[in-house]
Amino acid sequence: MTGPVRHLLSIADLDRDSIEQILDLTESFAEVGERNIPKVPALRGKTIAWLFYEDSTRTRLSFETAAKRLSADTMNFSVSTSSVKKGESLRDTVSTIEAMGVDGVVVRHSAAGAPNRIAEWVDAAVVNAGDGWNQHPTQSLLDLYTARSHLGDLDGRHMLIVGDIKHSRVARSNVSAFTEMGADVTLVAPRTLLPADIDHWPVEVTHDLDSVIESADICYLLRMQLERQELAYVPTLREFHTEWGLDPRRADLLPEHALIMHPGPMNRGVEIDGSVADRPNALMTQQVANGVAVRMAVLYLLLGSGLDLVDERLAAA
Ligand code: CP
């Protein structure tokens, strides 16, 4: 975020320097999370609204935790109990929330581009918490932070992203994020689960997980997005697991230092064997924990006073 970036809509809006600044700031906020009272006054007086049109456990709870640790006020909005159920449009819903006075809106929506539209309508900072198949920028930041904390510099590291690439906003965000940080990304999927424009992505592609598993520094598994699939893209989930799942045999082929990552929620027994998900090098719990500090950094940068003051403020807190 060099200059006056007002929103976080896509990871592709951030260059390498900006990403590194956010990850460095995340380290400071991770330290806040370890204190007896994990709270700083950095966003006191600011109000943030959650606008989640799609289900979420990790993203929503970690944004809420991040906001509380920064002393922000929050405005809870639940689509299922709101006037959206009576047919109120996205624009009118957003205008209603803004009229009550908000400084930030964190939005998840099934339509790609919905956060961009909201950013055109409001003065508040908008954070994309996942839009359709398109982007999930804070997931990518927490994945980068987690990988960096284990591997150090990601330059030249080999990342496999395995599974349902076609329907995955995490895949799209993470290809941008990890290649920007110098990693080499290989996508591993059946032909039916690759996007039509794959030739334009800065990645290698293979359909054979066994051919690349021994060269991986990061094996990043994706959930089979059954809710986004109108057709059957694989004959059966059992066959998918046999061909593309990370089972114990394949996990044993990974280099000793390699990381196993997954954005969650996991389908144990589909993209990952249950016992593999519980191995020490499977970092899903760390990813979730790091998500709070990353989201503190993002909210602070967008709503607070910026990088210059952060060390001073944290020291004074
Ligand atoms: N990774 C992720 O976005 O999880 P949730 O859908 O639970 O927020």
XYZ file of C-alpha atoms and ligand atoms in Angstrom:
325
model
C 0.000 0.000 0.000
C 2.245 2.784 -1.204
C 0.439 6.111 -1.284
C -3.160 6.661 -0.323
C -4.677 3.213 -0.942
C -8.223 3.442 0.403
C -9.523 -0.063 -0.157
C -8.241 -3.640 -0.312
C -10.130 -5.187 -3.217
C -7.552 -7.401 -4.914
C -4.122 -8.724 -3.969
C -3.042 -7.713 -7.478
C -3.346 -4.057 -6.363
C -0.343 -4.586 -4.045
C 3.250 -4.660 -5.241
C 5.994 -6.600 -3.493
C 7.093 -3.652 -1.307
C 3.527 -3.036 -0.152
C 3.012 -6.711 0.675
C 6.266 -6.770 2.643
C 5.185 -3.676 4.612
C 1.910 -5.366 5.543
C 3.684 -8.589 6.561
C 6.196 -6.646 8.677
C 3.357 -4.761 10.369
C 1.585 -8.083 10.946
C 4.569 -9.175 13.046
C 3.964 -6.224 15.403
C 0.289 -7.067 15.722
C 1.031 -10.754 16.304
C 3.039 -9.601 19.328
C -0.010 -7.664 20.589
C -2.007 -10.900 20.390
C 0.406 -12.578 22.821
C -0.069 -9.967 25.570
C -2.205 -10.607 28.670
C -4.586 -7.930 27.432
C -4.352 -8.244 23.639
C -5.736 -4.826 22.828
C -4.389 -1.498 21.519
C -6.271 1.799 21.070
C -5.234 2.204 17.435
C -8.773 2.377 15.959
C -10.669 3.806 18.939
C -13.602 5.856 17.624
C -13.729 4.038 14.272
C -16.713 1.897 13.245
C -16.511 -1.130 10.955
C -19.506 -2.928 9.425
C -19.512 -6.596 8.387
C -21.457 -7.270 5.219
C -21.334 -11.032 4.702
C -23.663 -12.278 1.973
C -21.922 -15.686 2.027
C -21.193 -18.006 4.927
C -17.895 -17.719 6.769
C -16.321 -18.953 9.977
C -12.624 -18.041 9.811
C -12.711 -14.773 7.893
C -15.592 -13.215 9.745
C -14.488 -14.224 13.234
C -10.901 -13.163 12.638
C -11.955 -9.763 11.252
C -14.181 -9.294 14.308
C -11.355 -10.300 16.640
C -8.946 -8.009 14.797
C -11.325 -5.052 15.092
C -11.852 -5.664 18.824
C -8.086 -5.883 19.430
C -7.744 -2.500 17.695
C -10.552 -1.041 19.900
C -12.834 -0.328 16.931
C -16.622 -0.401 17.240
C -18.381 -2.905 15.012
C -21.758 -3.024 13.329
C -23.065 -6.533 12.949
C -25.184 -7.337 9.948
C -26.647 -10.719 9.204
C -28.145 -11.213 5.761
C -30.468 -13.939 7.018
C -32.139 -11.609 9.556
C -31.942 -8.353 7.591
C -34.163 -6.554 5.078
C -32.170 -8.229 2.291
C -34.699 -11.012 2.885
C -37.435 -8.502 1.931
C -35.674 -7.748 -1.354
C -33.549 -4.718 -0.428
C -30.818 -4.210 -3.011
C -27.076 -4.261 -2.309
C -26.853 -0.543 -3.079
C -29.700 0.411 -0.724
C -28.336 -1.876 1.991
C -24.914 -0.257 1.723
C -26.393 3.267 1.703
C -28.409 2.434 4.826
C -25.339 1.219 6.674
C -23.271 4.191 5.560
C -25.972 6.618 6.738
C -25.407 5.365 10.290
C -21.744 6.313 10.038
C -19.094 3.737 9.224
C -15.396 4.094 8.515
C -14.910 0.639 7.052
C -16.984 -2.057 5.346
C -15.762 -5.650 5.170
C -17.700 -7.486 2.495
C -18.091 -11.075 1.323
C -20.382 -11.680 -1.647
C -21.052 -14.458 -4.127
C -20.768 -12.014 -7.049
C -17.273 -11.264 -8.338
C -16.735 -7.509 -8.277
C -19.356 -6.705 -5.606
C -16.717 -5.102 -3.285
C -15.512 -2.935 -6.194
C -19.051 -1.667 -6.781
C -19.459 -0.891 -3.076
C -16.162 1.022 -3.128
C -17.633 3.247 -5.859
C -20.687 4.026 -3.714
C -19.253 4.764 -0.271
C -16.672 7.031 1.361
C -15.700 4.284 3.822
C -12.738 1.955 3.252
C -13.835 -1.334 1.681
C -12.100 -4.659 2.345
C -12.852 -7.647 0.131
C -13.389 -10.702 2.346
C -14.014 -12.928 -0.696
C -16.039 -12.267 -3.864
C -17.274 -15.215 -5.902
C -14.445 -16.993 -7.747
C -12.487 -13.765 -7.958
C -10.349 -12.693 -4.993
C -9.666 -13.279 -1.296
C -6.799 -10.862 -0.600
C -6.572 -11.199 3.186
C -6.409 -15.007 2.840
C -3.382 -14.536 0.584
C -1.725 -12.153 3.019
C -2.141 -14.600 5.905
C -0.877 -17.446 3.704
C 2.196 -15.414 2.731
C 2.811 -14.494 6.357
C 2.503 -18.130 7.467
C 4.771 -19.442 4.701
C 7.333 -16.675 5.268
C 7.474 -17.387 8.999
C 8.581 -20.984 8.237
C 10.570 -20.658 5.020
C 11.890 -17.091 5.156
C 12.271 -15.468 1.740
C 9.834 -17.029 -0.743
C 12.015 -16.232 -3.789
C 12.458 -19.410 -5.852
C 10.307 -21.536 -3.545
C 8.085 -24.064 -5.296
C 4.404 -23.936 -4.390
C 1.867 -26.517 -5.531
C -1.786 -25.448 -5.519
C -3.846 -28.612 -5.773
C -7.502 -29.261 -6.482
C -10.492 -27.178 -7.521
C -8.679 -24.227 -9.138
C -11.607 -23.366 -11.405
C -13.980 -22.258 -8.654
C -11.389 -20.917 -6.222
C -10.882 -17.253 -5.346
C -8.039 -18.393 -3.075
C -6.211 -19.905 -6.070
C -6.559 -16.686 -8.061
C -5.373 -14.521 -5.143
C -2.540 -16.839 -4.175
C -1.138 -17.150 -7.691
C -0.831 -13.335 -7.764
C 0.491 -13.104 -4.210
C 3.098 -15.871 -4.277
C 4.410 -15.093 -7.770
C 4.717 -11.413 -6.771
C 6.903 -12.590 -3.874
C 9.101 -14.617 -6.243
C 7.723 -18.136 -5.756
C 7.236 -20.571 -8.646
C 3.670 -21.884 -8.675
C 2.478 -25.165 -10.194
C -1.251 -25.859 -10.401
C -2.257 -29.509 -10.040
C -5.791 -30.442 -11.062
C -7.905 -32.497 -13.424
C -8.590 -30.695 -16.722
C -12.214 -30.156 -15.685
C -11.197 -28.157 -12.597
C -8.897 -25.714 -14.416
C -10.204 -22.306 -15.570
C -10.647 -21.653 -19.298
C -8.058 -18.838 -19.335
C -5.322 -20.891 -17.621
C -2.841 -20.258 -20.475
C -2.644 -16.629 -19.329
C -1.777 -17.448 -15.708
C 1.927 -17.159 -14.681
C 2.104 -20.812 -13.605
C 3.058 -24.313 -14.651
C 0.202 -26.810 -14.886
C 0.165 -30.559 -14.412
C -2.513 -33.196 -13.912
C -0.097 -35.550 -12.140
C 0.471 -34.776 -8.441
C 3.003 -37.597 -8.019
C 5.278 -36.029 -10.672
C 5.791 -32.799 -8.683
C 5.234 -33.670 -5.022
C 8.920 -34.295 -4.232
C 9.916 -30.800 -5.401
C 7.352 -28.904 -3.309
C 8.230 -26.388 -0.607
C 4.523 -25.694 -0.075
C 1.681 -28.091 -0.854
C -1.452 -25.911 -0.788
C -4.706 -27.857 -0.991
C -8.039 -26.400 -2.042
C -11.485 -27.414 -0.949
C -13.712 -28.986 -3.571
C -16.242 -26.134 -3.954
C -19.348 -28.262 -4.353
C -21.640 -25.286 -3.713
C -20.286 -23.541 -6.834
C -20.563 -26.573 -9.113
C -23.675 -27.085 -11.199
C -22.084 -30.014 -13.070
C -20.125 -33.051 -11.957
C -16.478 -32.141 -12.596
C -15.028 -35.422 -11.308
C -16.612 -38.884 -11.565
C -16.648 -39.371 -7.774
C -15.044 -37.733 -4.747
C -13.348 -41.077 -4.002
C -11.657 -40.971 -7.430
C -10.641 -37.347 -6.862
C -9.048 -38.341 -3.554
C -7.175 -41.225 -5.186
C -5.762 -39.077 -8.008
C -5.349 -35.639 -6.413
C -5.799 -36.017 -2.663
C -2.894 -35.624 -0.223
C -2.890 -39.080 1.346
C -0.223 -40.409 3.774
C 1.865 -41.972 0.953
C 2.095 -38.674 -0.918
C 2.636 -36.659 2.277
C 5.648 -38.916 2.992
C 7.104 -37.946 -0.417
C 7.165 -34.247 0.461
C 10.573 -32.848 1.478
C 11.043 -32.731 5.251
C 10.825 -28.921 5.372
C 7.708 -28.726 3.158
C 4.564 -27.038 4.441
C 1.025 -28.368 4.044
C -1.532 -25.568 3.863
C -5.277 -25.261 3.270
C -7.528 -22.173 3.535
C -10.308 -24.124 5.249
C -12.880 -25.391 5.639
C -11.333 -28.794 4.846
C -13.102 -31.790 3.388
C -11.173 -34.519 5.223
C -10.981 -37.605 3.046
C -11.418 -35.617 -0.190
C -8.552 -33.159 -0.869
C -6.663 -34.200 2.274
C -6.540 -37.358 4.348
C -7.683 -36.785 7.938
C -4.405 -38.061 9.430
C -2.325 -35.821 7.113
C -4.319 -32.776 8.229
C -3.168 -33.465 11.797
C 0.580 -33.763 11.014
C 2.945 -31.171 12.559
C 3.797 -29.670 9.154
C 0.096 -29.090 8.377
C -0.337 -25.408 9.245
C -4.080 -24.847 9.096
C -4.377 -23.783 12.742
C -1.427 -21.413 12.369
C -3.034 -19.946 9.235
C -6.175 -19.166 11.232
C -4.206 -17.645 14.121
C -2.139 -15.506 11.736
C -5.334 -14.320 10.060
C -6.160 -12.160 13.087
C -2.822 -10.308 13.031
C -2.907 -9.872 9.235
C -6.410 -8.416 9.420
C -5.358 -6.088 12.247
C -2.602 -4.811 9.956
C -4.974 -4.312 7.027
C -7.653 -2.535 9.095
C -5.023 -0.369 10.743
C -3.477 0.660 7.423
C -6.826 1.482 5.817
C -8.589 3.122 8.763
C -5.794 4.265 11.026
C -2.932 6.639 10.717
C -0.691 4.456 8.617
C 2.725 2.902 8.915
C 4.557 5.926 10.316
C 2.782 5.836 13.658
C 2.445 2.164 14.263
C 5.624 1.481 16.214
C 5.110 4.549 18.391
C 1.496 3.662 19.114
C 2.170 0.040 19.864
C 5.000 1.004 22.185
C 2.719 3.432 24.041
C -0.166 0.960 24.363
N -10.709 -19.447 4.405
C -11.951 -18.933 4.527
O -12.301 -17.973 3.846
O -12.747 -19.552 5.440
P -14.238 -19.090 5.811
O -15.088 -19.343 4.595
O -14.622 -19.928 6.993
O -14.194 -17.626 6.126
